[in-house]
Amino acid sequence: MTERPFAAEMPWPDFHARMKDGKTPILIPLGSMEQHGHHMPLHVDVLLPTEFARRVAARVDGLVAPSFTYGYKSQQKCGGGNHMPGTVSLEGQTLVHQLRDVIKEFARHGGRNFAIVNGHYENSWFINEAVDLALRELRWDGVTDVKIVVLSYWDFVNQETIDKIYPDGFPGWAVEHGGVLETSLMLALYPDLVQLQRAVDHPAATFPPYDVYPVKPEWTPSSGTLSSPKNASREKGELMLRICTDGIVQALQDEFSISPGARAAA
Ligand code: ZN
Ligand code: MN
């Protein structure tokens, strides 16, 4: 089992050997460059799905494609808003076309099983559109056997884990931006990039049931986080890391008909 299953780190003959029979799952991490409060770097949404993809790929004998390091525009009610300093985003159609192109290119090299591993909520519908366009255009080229699993890692945190992580009540994923989930995962994986002493403790943000454009900056807590990272810990991060990795591995084994023992036997 390789610990660095990154497609772009391989010489081409090795890449070709892995791609040509179409069986190797290709994992494509998608993130964003987005402010995550005073205590975390701008690339949280890239670092986390890339590491999930790496761990999952090692267990399903997959390859990790280069990560998308920019994402769709941050939205105020789930990412603080695109007006915040540090947030650098793509327009929707740019993201759609880039992802569509990358899927088609990996398919041209033989890839048939794909997993989009999302780490930035705002990318969600643009991923769906890119996947739909890629499948449609591949179909026009006579390629009809491509299957694409689309997932966001946090959706694999089950209720039992939520109860453990948020004993005082779960604020909801939308306001988790820079909060307990992401901070705990960063503490587990990249503690040197977290400055917990700079974290701002504040009540979870509340918003009216509609959006306004241009945004009203006063709606976003001044820290940039939408809920407090105060209760984050390395232990919580390790728990979610395990739960989500296991869940994603299971999903890919099911969807790509990979038998769980295949790796051990290989
Ligand atoms: Zn984030
Ligand atoms: Mn984000």
Coordinates of C-alpha atoms and ligand atoms in Angstrom, one line a residue:
M1 CA 0.0 0.0 0.0
T2 CA 1.4 3.3 -1.0
E3 CA 1.2 6.2 1.5
R4 CA 1.6 8.8 -1.2
P5 CA -0.9 7.7 -3.9
F6 CA -0.6 11.1 -5.7
A7 CA -1.0 10.8 -9.5
A8 CA 1.2 13.8 -10.2
E9 CA 4.1 12.4 -8.2
M10 CA 4.5 9.4 -10.6
P11 CA 6.5 9.0 -13.7
W12 CA 4.2 8.5 -16.7
P13 CA 4.8 4.8 -17.2
D14 CA 3.7 4.1 -13.6
F15 CA 0.6 6.4 -14.1
H16 CA -0.2 4.7 -17.4
A17 CA 0.1 1.2 -15.8
R18 CA -2.4 2.2 -13.0
M19 CA -4.9 3.9 -15.4
K20 CA -5.1 1.7 -18.4
D21 CA -7.6 -1.0 -17.3
G22 CA -10.0 1.6 -15.8
K23 CA -10.2 -0.1 -12.4
T24 CA -8.2 2.4 -10.3
P25 CA -10.5 4.8 -8.5
I26 CA -9.4 8.4 -9.2
L27 CA -10.1 10.7 -6.2
I28 CA -10.3 14.4 -7.0
P29 CA -10.1 16.7 -3.9
L30 CA -11.8 20.1 -4.2
G31 CA -11.3 23.0 -1.8
S32 CA -11.0 26.8 -1.8
M33 CA -8.8 29.6 -0.7
E34 CA -10.9 31.1 2.0
Q35 CA -10.4 32.8 5.3
H36 CA -11.0 30.5 8.3
G37 CA -10.8 32.9 11.2
H38 CA -7.8 34.3 13.0
H39 CA -6.5 30.8 14.1
M40 CA -6.3 28.9 10.8
P41 CA -4.7 29.2 7.4
L42 CA -6.6 30.0 4.1
H43 CA -6.2 26.5 2.7
V44 CA -8.1 24.5 5.3
D45 CA -10.7 23.5 2.6
V46 CA -7.8 22.1 0.5
L47 CA -5.7 20.4 3.2
L48 CA -8.6 18.4 4.7
P49 CA -10.2 16.8 1.6
T50 CA -6.7 16.1 0.2
E51 CA -5.7 14.2 3.3
F52 CA -9.0 12.3 3.3
A53 CA -8.5 11.4 -0.3
R54 CA -4.9 10.3 0.4
R55 CA -6.0 8.0 3.3
V56 CA -9.0 6.6 1.3
A57 CA -6.9 6.1 -1.8
A58 CA -4.4 4.1 0.2
R59 CA -7.2 1.7 1.2
V60 CA -9.0 1.3 -2.1
D61 CA -5.9 1.2 -4.2
G62 CA -6.8 4.6 -5.8
L63 CA -5.0 7.5 -7.1
V64 CA -5.3 11.1 -5.9
A65 CA -5.5 13.7 -8.7
P66 CA -4.0 17.2 -8.0
S67 CA -6.3 19.1 -5.7
F68 CA -8.5 22.1 -6.8
T69 CA -7.0 24.8 -4.7
Y70 CA -9.6 27.5 -5.5
G71 CA -13.3 27.0 -5.2
Y72 CA -16.6 28.8 -5.8
K73 CA -17.2 32.1 -4.1
S74 CA -17.6 32.0 -0.3
Q75 CA -21.2 32.5 0.8
Q76 CA -22.0 34.6 3.8
K77 CA -24.1 32.1 5.6
C78 CA -21.8 29.1 5.2
G79 CA -18.3 30.5 4.6
G80 CA -18.4 34.1 6.0
G81 CA -18.7 35.7 2.5
N82 CA -16.5 36.5 -0.5
H83 CA -15.9 40.0 0.8
M84 CA -13.6 38.7 3.6
P85 CA -9.9 39.4 3.3
G86 CA -8.0 36.3 2.2
T87 CA -10.9 34.7 0.3
V88 CA -9.9 34.2 -3.4
S89 CA -12.5 32.4 -5.5
L90 CA -13.4 31.2 -8.9
E91 CA -16.5 32.1 -10.9
G92 CA -19.0 29.2 -11.1
Q93 CA -18.5 28.5 -14.8
T94 CA -14.7 28.5 -14.4
L95 CA -14.9 25.9 -11.7
V96 CA -17.5 23.8 -13.7
H97 CA -15.3 23.9 -16.8
Q98 CA -12.1 23.1 -15.0
L99 CA -13.6 20.1 -13.2
R100 CA -15.4 18.9 -16.4
D101 CA -12.1 19.1 -18.3
V102 CA -10.1 17.2 -15.6
I103 CA -12.7 14.4 -15.4
K104 CA -12.6 14.0 -19.2
E105 CA -8.8 14.0 -19.3
F106 CA -8.5 11.3 -16.7
A107 CA -11.2 9.4 -18.5
R108 CA -9.2 9.8 -21.8
H109 CA -6.3 8.1 -20.0
G110 CA -8.5 5.2 -19.0
G111 CA -10.1 6.3 -15.7
R112 CA -13.7 5.0 -15.3
N113 CA -14.3 5.2 -11.5
F114 CA -14.1 8.7 -10.0
A115 CA -14.7 10.2 -6.5
I116 CA -15.0 13.9 -6.1
V117 CA -13.9 14.6 -2.5
N118 CA -15.3 18.1 -1.6
G119 CA -14.0 20.2 1.3
H120 CA -15.8 23.5 0.5
Y121 CA -19.6 23.6 0.8
E122 CA -20.1 26.3 -1.9
N123 CA -18.6 24.0 -4.6
S124 CA -21.4 21.5 -4.3
W125 CA -23.8 22.4 -7.1
F126 CA -21.0 23.3 -9.4
I127 CA -19.5 19.9 -8.9
N128 CA -22.8 18.3 -9.9
E129 CA -22.9 20.4 -13.0
A130 CA -19.3 19.6 -14.0
V131 CA -20.0 15.9 -13.4
D132 CA -23.2 16.1 -15.5
L133 CA -21.4 17.9 -18.4
A134 CA -18.4 15.5 -18.3
L135 CA -20.7 12.4 -18.4
R136 CA -22.7 13.9 -21.2
E137 CA -19.7 14.8 -23.3
L138 CA -18.0 11.4 -22.7
R139 CA -21.2 9.8 -23.8
W140 CA -21.1 11.7 -27.0
D141 CA -17.6 10.3 -27.5
G142 CA -19.0 6.8 -26.9
V143 CA -17.6 6.4 -23.4
T144 CA -20.6 5.2 -21.4
D145 CA -19.0 3.3 -18.5
V146 CA -17.8 6.2 -16.3
K147 CA -19.1 6.3 -12.7
I148 CA -18.6 9.3 -10.5
V149 CA -19.2 9.4 -6.7
V150 CA -19.7 12.9 -5.3
L151 CA -19.2 13.5 -1.6
S152 CA -18.4 16.0 1.0
Y153 CA -16.4 14.5 3.9
W154 CA -18.4 16.0 6.7
D155 CA -21.5 14.2 5.6
F156 CA -19.9 11.0 6.9
V157 CA -20.0 12.2 10.5
N158 CA -22.9 10.2 11.9
Q159 CA -25.3 11.2 14.6
E160 CA -23.5 9.2 17.3
T161 CA -20.3 11.1 16.6
I162 CA -22.1 14.4 16.4
D163 CA -23.5 13.8 19.9
K164 CA -19.9 13.1 21.1
I165 CA -18.3 16.1 19.4
Y166 CA -21.0 18.6 20.3
P167 CA -22.2 17.7 23.8
D168 CA -23.7 21.2 24.2
G169 CA -25.7 21.0 21.0
F170 CA -24.9 20.8 17.3
P171 CA -25.0 24.2 15.5
G172 CA -25.4 22.6 12.0
W173 CA -22.8 22.2 9.3
A174 CA -23.5 25.5 7.6
V175 CA -22.2 27.5 10.6
E176 CA -19.3 25.1 11.3
H177 CA -17.1 27.3 9.1
G178 CA -13.8 27.6 11.1
G179 CA -15.5 25.9 14.1
V180 CA -15.1 22.7 16.0
L181 CA -15.2 20.3 13.0
E182 CA -12.5 22.0 10.9
T183 CA -10.4 23.1 13.8
S184 CA -10.3 19.7 15.4
L185 CA -9.4 18.0 12.1
M186 CA -6.6 20.6 11.6
L187 CA -5.4 20.0 15.1
A188 CA -5.2 16.2 14.4
L189 CA -3.5 16.6 11.0
Y190 CA -1.7 19.9 10.8
P191 CA -1.3 21.2 14.4
D192 CA 1.6 23.5 13.4
L193 CA -0.8 25.4 11.2
V194 CA -3.3 26.1 14.0
Q195 CA -2.9 29.0 16.4
L196 CA -5.6 28.1 18.9
Q197 CA -4.6 31.0 21.2
R198 CA -5.8 33.4 18.5
A199 CA -9.2 31.6 18.2
V200 CA -12.2 33.9 18.9
D201 CA -14.9 32.5 21.1
H202 CA -18.4 33.7 20.0
P203 CA -21.9 32.4 19.8
A204 CA -22.9 30.6 16.6
A205 CA -23.9 33.1 13.9
T206 CA -27.6 33.4 13.2
F207 CA -28.9 34.6 9.8
P208 CA -32.4 35.5 8.4
P209 CA -33.9 32.9 6.1
Y210 CA -32.8 34.8 3.0
D211 CA -29.6 36.2 1.4
V212 CA -28.8 39.8 0.4
Y213 CA -26.4 40.9 -2.3
P214 CA -24.3 42.9 -2.0
V215 CA -23.7 41.2 1.3
K216 CA -24.1 43.0 4.6
P217 CA -20.7 42.6 6.2
E218 CA -22.2 43.1 9.6
W219 CA -24.0 39.8 9.3
T220 CA -20.6 37.9 9.5
P221 CA -19.0 37.7 12.9
S222 CA -15.9 39.9 12.8
S223 CA -13.6 36.9 13.5
G224 CA -14.7 35.3 10.1
T225 CA -15.7 32.1 11.8
L226 CA -19.4 31.3 12.0
S227 CA -19.2 29.3 15.3
S228 CA -16.7 29.1 18.0
P229 CA -13.7 26.8 17.7
K230 CA -13.3 26.8 21.5
N231 CA -14.3 23.2 22.0
A232 CA -12.1 21.9 19.3
S233 CA -9.5 19.2 20.2
R234 CA -7.1 16.8 18.6
E235 CA -9.0 13.9 20.0
K236 CA -12.2 15.0 18.3
G237 CA -10.3 15.5 15.1
E238 CA -8.9 12.0 15.3
L239 CA -12.4 10.6 15.9
M240 CA -13.9 12.4 12.9
L241 CA -10.9 11.5 10.8
R242 CA -11.5 7.8 11.5
I243 CA -15.3 7.9 11.1
C244 CA -15.2 9.8 7.8
T245 CA -12.3 7.9 6.3
D246 CA -14.0 4.5 7.1
G247 CA -17.3 5.8 5.7
I248 CA -15.8 7.1 2.5
V249 CA -13.8 3.8 2.0
Q250 CA -17.1 1.8 2.5
A251 CA -18.9 4.0 0.0
L252 CA -16.3 3.6 -2.7
Q253 CA -16.0 -0.2 -2.0
D254 CA -19.8 -0.4 -2.5
E255 CA -20.0 1.8 -5.6
F256 CA -16.9 0.5 -7.4
S257 CA -17.5 -3.1 -6.3
I258 CA -14.1 -3.3 -4.6
S259 CA -14.0 -6.3 -2.2
P260 CA -12.6 -5.2 1.2
G261 CA -10.0 -7.9 1.3
A262 CA -8.7 -7.1 -2.2
R263 CA -5.9 -4.9 -0.9
A264 CA -4.7 -7.4 1.8
A265 CA -4.6 -10.2 -0.8
A266 CA -2.8 -8.2 -3.5
Ligands
ZN1 ZN -13.7 25.4 5.5
MN2 MN -15.2 26.7 2.8

